[in-house]
């Protein structure tokens, strides 16, 4: 019987590990996903804001290649497409501005007055306004997109970050990282009418497509809370435990729902993973390991893939949500933060 030297054993284990991609699904333990390729499945263009690189990476998802890198303002974080898909909005936090760029060329078309240190924003559902959370101002700024001027502003809790509008268009909800609350703004009167306490440091907030639930990513609380919009009270709390991960590294941030509202995908920060959650049962159905420190993500139009911005590994992970495996890892700029996808 041939005896392996310690060096040969190490080489054999290394080669075996590099030939597979690890996948963990609840109830199955570790298995290995074969990568048959996803030719013809991945479509669209991803726009990734690079917080430390002061740039946006433009990625063709079909080929997995970076087609362009746009130099933009300082500390870009929030990123979204205009309602018609022709423009890209980028929050340049240190410039206290929102840039509007042509989606195809990257040309700067105009700069919107956003208030101090914009981080996240939400294009209104009617396409008329851009709602911007001003971290340094403790305010929510509404920008009229037709005129390019500030339409109105409302004081909210300290260090606001996450912002979203209810599907029926009646409510705007803004998180306060510092005060651990949600501010509910009545869009008919432009006033805060209620506050909801949360677990520590709410970073992101997202309505389910039907508007019946509001999900809040509490980073320091390490959970996602489910809020009933009718009562504005928490009705459930979702915890996460990715395999082989120290619990203190679980720091939820970005949340996205599939179009049918049946699944939620949550970025788990320093856990270097995303979680897929069954919305009806509020149970985690599986995890996928991604790059370092995922902040935010976006789903492709068919909900088959998540494109995840990894802030510490300077890349994006393309995750096959059916297999819960990484189909591609694509280099981006320094500190990927947000993702928007155009068809």
CSV table of C-alpha atoms in Angstrom, one decimal:
chain,number,residue,atom,x,y,z
A,1,UNK,CA,0.0,0.0,0.0
A,2,UNK,CA,1.4,3.4,-1.1
A,3,UNK,CA,1.9,5.9,1.7
A,4,UNK,CA,1.3,9.6,1.0
A,5,UNK,CA,3.7,12.2,2.3
A,6,UNK,CA,2.2,15.1,4.2
A,7,UNK,CA,2.9,17.3,1.3
A,8,UNK,CA,1.1,15.0,-1.2
A,9,UNK,CA,-1.9,14.8,1.2
A,10,UNK,CA,-2.1,18.6,1.3
A,11,UNK,CA,-1.9,18.9,-2.5
A,12,UNK,CA,-4.6,16.2,-3.0
A,13,UNK,CA,-7.0,18.0,-0.6
A,14,UNK,CA,-6.3,21.4,-2.2
A,15,UNK,CA,-7.0,20.0,-5.7
A,16,UNK,CA,-10.2,18.3,-4.6
A,17,UNK,CA,-11.5,21.5,-2.9
A,18,UNK,CA,-10.8,23.6,-6.0
A,19,UNK,CA,-12.7,21.3,-8.2
A,20,UNK,CA,-16.0,21.9,-6.4
A,21,UNK,CA,-18.0,24.7,-5.1
A,22,UNK,CA,-19.4,24.2,-1.6
A,23,UNK,CA,-23.1,24.4,-1.1
A,24,UNK,CA,-25.1,24.2,2.1
A,25,UNK,CA,-28.9,23.7,2.2
A,26,UNK,CA,-30.8,23.3,5.5
A,27,UNK,CA,-31.5,19.7,6.3
A,28,UNK,CA,-29.0,18.4,3.8
A,29,UNK,CA,-25.6,19.4,5.3
A,30,UNK,CA,-22.7,20.2,3.0
A,31,UNK,CA,-22.9,19.0,-0.5
A,32,UNK,CA,-21.1,20.0,-3.7
A,33,UNK,CA,-22.8,21.7,-6.6
A,34,UNK,CA,-21.7,20.8,-10.1
A,35,UNK,CA,-21.5,23.9,-12.3
A,36,UNK,CA,-23.1,22.9,-15.5
A,37,UNK,CA,-23.1,26.5,-16.8
A,38,UNK,CA,-26.0,28.9,-17.2
A,39,UNK,CA,-25.7,29.7,-20.9
A,40,UNK,CA,-28.7,31.6,-22.1
A,41,UNK,CA,-30.2,32.0,-18.6
A,42,UNK,CA,-28.4,35.1,-17.3
A,43,UNK,CA,-29.5,38.2,-19.0
A,44,UNK,CA,-29.3,41.9,-18.4
A,45,UNK,CA,-26.7,44.5,-17.3
A,46,UNK,CA,-25.7,45.1,-13.6
A,47,UNK,CA,-24.6,48.5,-12.4
A,48,UNK,CA,-22.6,48.3,-9.2
A,49,UNK,CA,-21.6,51.3,-7.0
A,50,UNK,CA,-18.1,51.0,-5.6
A,51,UNK,CA,-18.0,52.9,-2.3
A,52,UNK,CA,-14.2,53.1,-1.9
A,53,UNK,CA,-13.4,53.2,-5.6
A,54,UNK,CA,-15.6,56.2,-6.4
A,55,UNK,CA,-16.9,54.4,-9.5
A,56,UNK,CA,-19.6,52.3,-11.0
A,57,UNK,CA,-18.9,48.9,-12.6
A,58,UNK,CA,-21.1,48.0,-15.6
A,59,UNK,CA,-21.3,44.3,-16.0
A,60,UNK,CA,-22.8,42.2,-18.8
A,61,UNK,CA,-24.4,39.3,-16.9
A,62,UNK,CA,-24.6,37.0,-20.0
A,63,UNK,CA,-20.8,37.0,-20.4
A,64,UNK,CA,-19.8,37.9,-16.8
A,65,UNK,CA,-17.5,40.7,-18.0
A,66,UNK,CA,-17.1,44.2,-16.9
A,67,UNK,CA,-18.0,46.3,-20.0
A,68,UNK,CA,-17.1,49.7,-18.4
A,69,UNK,CA,-16.1,51.5,-15.3
A,70,UNK,CA,-17.5,54.9,-14.7
A,71,UNK,CA,-15.7,57.4,-12.5
A,72,UNK,CA,-18.4,59.0,-10.4
A,73,UNK,CA,-18.6,61.3,-7.3
A,74,UNK,CA,-17.2,60.5,-3.9
A,75,UNK,CA,-18.4,57.6,-1.8
A,76,UNK,CA,-21.2,56.2,-4.1
A,77,UNK,CA,-23.6,54.0,-2.3
A,78,UNK,CA,-27.3,54.0,-3.2
A,79,UNK,CA,-27.9,53.2,-6.9
A,80,UNK,CA,-31.1,52.7,-8.9
A,81,UNK,CA,-32.6,52.9,-12.4
A,82,UNK,CA,-35.1,55.5,-13.5
A,83,UNK,CA,-38.6,54.3,-14.1
A,84,UNK,CA,-38.0,54.2,-17.9
A,85,UNK,CA,-34.7,52.4,-17.4
A,86,UNK,CA,-32.8,55.1,-19.4
A,87,UNK,CA,-30.9,56.7,-16.5
A,88,UNK,CA,-28.9,55.5,-13.5
A,89,UNK,CA,-29.2,57.4,-10.2
A,90,UNK,CA,-26.2,57.3,-7.9
A,91,UNK,CA,-25.9,58.8,-4.4
A,92,UNK,CA,-22.5,60.4,-4.0
A,93,UNK,CA,-22.5,60.7,-0.2
A,94,UNK,CA,-19.4,62.9,0.3
A,95,UNK,CA,-20.5,65.3,-2.5
A,96,UNK,CA,-24.0,65.6,-1.0
A,97,UNK,CA,-25.5,65.0,-4.4
A,98,UNK,CA,-27.3,62.4,-6.5
A,99,UNK,CA,-25.8,62.0,-10.0
A,100,UNK,CA,-28.1,61.2,-13.0
A,101,UNK,CA,-26.2,59.3,-15.7
A,102,UNK,CA,-27.1,58.0,-19.1
A,103,UNK,CA,-27.5,54.2,-18.7
A,104,UNK,CA,-25.8,53.3,-22.0
A,105,UNK,CA,-22.9,55.8,-22.0
A,106,UNK,CA,-22.3,56.7,-18.3
A,107,UNK,CA,-22.4,60.4,-19.3
A,108,UNK,CA,-23.3,62.7,-16.4
A,109,UNK,CA,-26.6,64.3,-17.4
A,110,UNK,CA,-27.2,66.4,-14.2
A,111,UNK,CA,-26.7,66.5,-10.5
A,112,UNK,CA,-29.6,66.6,-8.1
A,113,UNK,CA,-29.5,68.5,-4.7
A,114,UNK,CA,-29.9,65.7,-2.3
A,115,UNK,CA,-29.3,67.2,1.1
A,116,UNK,CA,-26.3,66.2,3.3
A,117,UNK,CA,-24.7,62.8,2.9
A,118,UNK,CA,-27.3,60.8,0.9
A,119,UNK,CA,-26.9,57.1,1.4
A,120,UNK,CA,-30.0,55.3,0.2
A,121,UNK,CA,-32.9,56.6,-1.8
A,122,UNK,CA,-36.1,55.4,-3.4
A,123,UNK,CA,-37.6,56.5,-6.7
A,124,UNK,CA,-41.3,57.2,-6.2
A,125,UNK,CA,-43.7,54.7,-7.7
A,126,UNK,CA,-45.3,57.4,-9.9
A,127,UNK,CA,-41.8,58.4,-11.2
A,128,UNK,CA,-42.1,62.0,-10.1
A,129,UNK,CA,-40.0,62.2,-7.0
A,130,UNK,CA,-36.8,60.8,-5.6
A,131,UNK,CA,-36.9,60.1,-1.8
A,132,UNK,CA,-33.4,60.5,-0.3
A,133,UNK,CA,-32.3,59.6,3.3
A,134,UNK,CA,-29.8,62.2,4.5
A,135,UNK,CA,-27.6,60.6,7.1
A,136,UNK,CA,-26.0,63.8,8.4
A,137,UNK,CA,-29.1,65.9,8.3
A,138,UNK,CA,-31.5,63.5,10.1
A,139,UNK,CA,-33.9,64.3,7.3
A,140,UNK,CA,-35.8,62.8,4.3
A,141,UNK,CA,-35.5,64.9,1.2
A,142,UNK,CA,-38.0,64.6,-1.7
A,143,UNK,CA,-36.5,65.8,-5.1
A,144,UNK,CA,-38.8,66.7,-8.0
A,145,UNK,CA,-37.3,64.9,-10.9
A,146,UNK,CA,-38.9,67.1,-13.5
A,147,UNK,CA,-37.4,70.3,-12.2
A,148,UNK,CA,-34.4,68.9,-10.4
A,149,UNK,CA,-35.2,70.9,-7.3
A,150,UNK,CA,-36.0,69.9,-3.7
A,151,UNK,CA,-39.8,69.6,-3.4
A,152,UNK,CA,-40.0,69.2,0.4
A,153,UNK,CA,-38.0,67.8,3.4
A,154,UNK,CA,-39.1,66.1,6.6
A,155,UNK,CA,-37.1,65.6,9.8
A,156,UNK,CA,-36.7,62.0,10.8
A,157,UNK,CA,-34.7,59.9,13.3
A,158,UNK,CA,-30.9,60.4,13.6
A,159,UNK,CA,-28.7,58.7,10.9
A,160,UNK,CA,-31.4,57.7,8.5
A,161,UNK,CA,-30.4,55.2,5.9
A,162,UNK,CA,-33.1,52.8,4.5
A,163,UNK,CA,-36.1,54.3,2.8
A,164,UNK,CA,-39.0,52.8,0.9
A,165,UNK,CA,-42.5,53.7,-0.3
A,166,UNK,CA,-45.5,51.4,0.2
A,167,UNK,CA,-46.9,49.8,-2.9
A,168,UNK,CA,-50.1,51.7,-2.6
A,169,UNK,CA,-48.1,55.0,-2.6
A,170,UNK,CA,-49.5,56.3,0.7
A,171,UNK,CA,-46.5,55.8,3.0
A,172,UNK,CA,-42.8,56.4,3.1
A,173,UNK,CA,-40.8,54.6,5.8
A,174,UNK,CA,-37.3,55.7,6.9
A,175,UNK,CA,-34.9,53.9,9.2
A,176,UNK,CA,-32.9,55.6,12.0
A,177,UNK,CA,-29.7,53.7,12.7
A,178,UNK,CA,-28.9,55.8,15.8
A,179,UNK,CA,-32.3,55.8,17.4
A,180,UNK,CA,-33.4,52.3,16.4
A,181,UNK,CA,-36.7,53.4,15.0
A,182,UNK,CA,-38.8,53.6,11.8
A,183,UNK,CA,-40.4,56.9,10.8
A,184,UNK,CA,-43.7,56.7,9.0
A,185,UNK,CA,-44.3,59.6,6.6
A,186,UNK,CA,-47.8,60.3,5.4
A,187,UNK,CA,-47.2,61.3,1.7
A,188,UNK,CA,-50.5,63.2,1.6
A,189,UNK,CA,-49.3,65.6,4.3
A,190,UNK,CA,-45.5,65.2,4.3
A,191,UNK,CA,-45.5,64.6,8.0
A,192,UNK,CA,-44.2,61.9,10.3
A,193,UNK,CA,-47.3,60.4,11.9
A,194,UNK,CA,-45.8,57.5,13.8
A,195,UNK,CA,-42.6,55.8,14.9
A,196,UNK,CA,-41.9,52.1,15.3
A,197,UNK,CA,-39.1,50.8,17.6
A,198,UNK,CA,-36.8,48.2,16.1
A,199,UNK,CA,-33.8,46.1,17.1
A,200,UNK,CA,-30.5,48.0,17.0
A,201,UNK,CA,-29.3,49.7,13.9
A,202,UNK,CA,-31.9,49.2,11.2
A,203,UNK,CA,-30.0,49.5,7.9
A,204,UNK,CA,-32.6,48.6,5.2
A,205,UNK,CA,-36.3,48.4,4.8
A,206,UNK,CA,-38.4,46.7,2.2
A,207,UNK,CA,-42.2,46.1,1.6
A,208,UNK,CA,-43.4,42.8,0.3
A,209,UNK,CA,-44.8,43.2,-3.2
A,210,UNK,CA,-48.4,43.0,-1.9
A,211,UNK,CA,-47.7,45.7,0.7
A,212,UNK,CA,-49.0,43.5,3.5
A,213,UNK,CA,-45.6,43.3,5.3
A,214,UNK,CA,-42.6,45.5,5.9
A,215,UNK,CA,-39.2,43.8,6.5
A,216,UNK,CA,-36.5,45.6,8.4
A,217,UNK,CA,-32.8,44.5,8.4
A,218,UNK,CA,-31.5,45.3,11.9
A,219,UNK,CA,-27.7,45.0,11.5
A,220,UNK,CA,-26.6,45.2,15.1
A,221,UNK,CA,-29.6,43.3,16.3
A,222,UNK,CA,-28.6,40.5,13.8
A,223,UNK,CA,-32.2,39.9,12.8
A,224,UNK,CA,-34.8,40.8,10.2
A,225,UNK,CA,-38.1,42.1,11.8
A,226,UNK,CA,-41.5,41.7,10.0
A,227,UNK,CA,-43.7,44.7,10.6
A,228,UNK,CA,-47.5,44.8,10.1
A,229,UNK,CA,-48.2,48.1,8.3
A,230,UNK,CA,-51.7,48.2,9.6
A,231,UNK,CA,-50.6,48.4,13.3
A,232,UNK,CA,-46.9,49.4,12.6
A,233,UNK,CA,-45.8,46.8,15.1
A,234,UNK,CA,-43.4,43.9,14.8
A,235,UNK,CA,-45.2,40.6,14.3
A,236,UNK,CA,-42.2,38.3,13.7
A,237,UNK,CA,-38.4,38.2,14.1
A,238,UNK,CA,-36.2,36.1,11.7
A,239,UNK,CA,-32.8,35.0,12.9
A,240,UNK,CA,-29.9,33.5,10.8
A,241,UNK,CA,-27.3,30.9,11.5
A,242,UNK,CA,-25.2,30.2,8.4
A,243,UNK,CA,-23.2,27.0,8.8
A,244,UNK,CA,-19.6,27.2,10.0
A,245,UNK,CA,-20.0,30.9,10.7
A,246,UNK,CA,-19.4,32.7,14.0
A,247,UNK,CA,-22.7,34.2,15.2
A,248,UNK,CA,-21.4,37.7,15.7
A,249,UNK,CA,-20.6,38.0,12.0
A,250,UNK,CA,-24.3,37.8,11.0
A,251,UNK,CA,-25.1,41.4,10.1
A,252,UNK,CA,-28.2,41.6,7.9
A,253,UNK,CA,-28.4,44.5,5.4
A,254,UNK,CA,-29.9,44.3,1.9
A,255,UNK,CA,-33.2,42.6,1.3
A,256,UNK,CA,-35.0,41.8,-2.0
A,257,UNK,CA,-38.2,39.9,-2.7
A,258,UNK,CA,-39.0,37.8,-5.7
A,259,UNK,CA,-41.7,39.3,-7.9
A,260,UNK,CA,-44.3,36.8,-6.7
A,261,UNK,CA,-43.5,37.7,-3.0
A,262,UNK,CA,-42.8,34.0,-2.1
A,263,UNK,CA,-39.1,34.4,-1.3
A,264,UNK,CA,-36.8,37.0,0.3
A,265,UNK,CA,-33.1,37.1,-0.2
A,266,UNK,CA,-31.1,38.7,2.6
A,267,UNK,CA,-27.4,39.8,2.6
A,268,UNK,CA,-25.7,38.8,5.8
A,269,UNK,CA,-22.7,41.1,6.0
A,270,UNK,CA,-19.6,39.7,7.6
A,271,UNK,CA,-21.1,36.2,7.6
A,272,UNK,CA,-20.1,36.3,3.9
A,273,UNK,CA,-23.4,34.7,3.0
A,274,UNK,CA,-26.9,35.3,1.7
A,275,UNK,CA,-30.0,33.7,3.1
A,276,UNK,CA,-33.2,32.7,1.2
A,277,UNK,CA,-36.3,33.0,3.3
A,278,UNK,CA,-39.8,31.5,2.7
A,279,UNK,CA,-42.0,34.6,3.2
A,280,UNK,CA,-45.2,32.8,4.2
A,281,UNK,CA,-43.5,30.7,6.9
A,282,UNK,CA,-40.7,33.2,7.7
A,283,UNK,CA,-38.3,30.3,7.7
A,284,UNK,CA,-34.8,30.3,6.2
A,285,UNK,CA,-34.7,27.6,3.5
A,286,UNK,CA,-31.0,27.9,2.7
A,287,UNK,CA,-27.8,29.8,2.6
A,288,UNK,CA,-25.2,30.5,-0.1
A,289,UNK,CA,-21.6,31.5,0.6
A,290,UNK,CA,-20.6,34.6,-1.3
A,291,UNK,CA,-17.7,37.0,-1.2
A,292,UNK,CA,-16.5,39.2,1.6
A,293,UNK,CA,-19.0,41.4,3.4
A,294,UNK,CA,-22.1,41.5,1.1
A,295,UNK,CA,-23.9,44.8,1.5
A,296,UNK,CA,-26.8,44.8,-1.0
A,297,UNK,CA,-28.1,42.8,-3.9
A,298,UNK,CA,-30.5,42.7,-6.8
A,299,UNK,CA,-32.5,39.9,-8.5
A,300,UNK,CA,-32.6,39.3,-12.2
A,301,UNK,CA,-35.9,39.8,-14.0
A,302,UNK,CA,-36.7,36.1,-13.9
A,303,UNK,CA,-35.8,35.8,-10.2
A,304,UNK,CA,-33.4,33.0,-10.9
A,305,UNK,CA,-30.2,34.8,-9.9
A,306,UNK,CA,-29.1,37.2,-7.2
A,307,UNK,CA,-26.3,39.6,-8.0
A,308,UNK,CA,-24.5,40.4,-4.7
A,309,UNK,CA,-22.2,43.3,-4.0
A,310,UNK,CA,-19.3,42.1,-1.8
A,311,UNK,CA,-17.8,45.1,0.0
A,312,UNK,CA,-14.5,43.6,1.2
A,313,UNK,CA,-13.6,41.2,-1.6
A,314,UNK,CA,-14.1,43.9,-4.3
A,315,UNK,CA,-16.3,41.7,-6.4
A,316,UNK,CA,-19.9,40.5,-7.1
A,317,UNK,CA,-21.3,37.0,-6.7
A,318,UNK,CA,-23.9,35.7,-9.1
A,319,UNK,CA,-25.9,33.2,-7.1
A,320,UNK,CA,-28.2,30.6,-8.7
A,321,UNK,CA,-31.1,30.7,-6.2
A,322,UNK,CA,-32.5,27.3,-7.2
A,323,UNK,CA,-29.2,25.6,-6.4
A,324,UNK,CA,-28.0,28.1,-3.8
A,325,UNK,CA,-24.6,28.1,-5.5
A,326,UNK,CA,-22.3,30.8,-6.9
A,327,UNK,CA,-22.4,30.6,-10.7
A,328,UNK,CA,-19.8,33.4,-11.2
A,329,UNK,CA,-17.6,35.7,-9.3
A,330,UNK,CA,-16.9,39.0,-11.2
A,331,UNK,CA,-14.3,41.6,-10.2
A,332,UNK,CA,-15.7,45.1,-9.5
A,333,UNK,CA,-14.2,48.3,-8.1
A,334,UNK,CA,-13.1,49.0,-4.6
A,335,UNK,CA,-15.9,48.4,-2.0
A,336,UNK,CA,-18.9,47.3,-4.0
A,337,UNK,CA,-22.0,48.5,-2.2
A,338,UNK,CA,-25.2,48.6,-4.3
A,339,UNK,CA,-26.6,46.8,-7.4
A,340,UNK,CA,-29.2,47.8,-10.0
A,341,UNK,CA,-30.0,45.5,-12.9
A,342,UNK,CA,-31.4,46.6,-16.3
A,343,UNK,CA,-32.9,44.1,-18.7
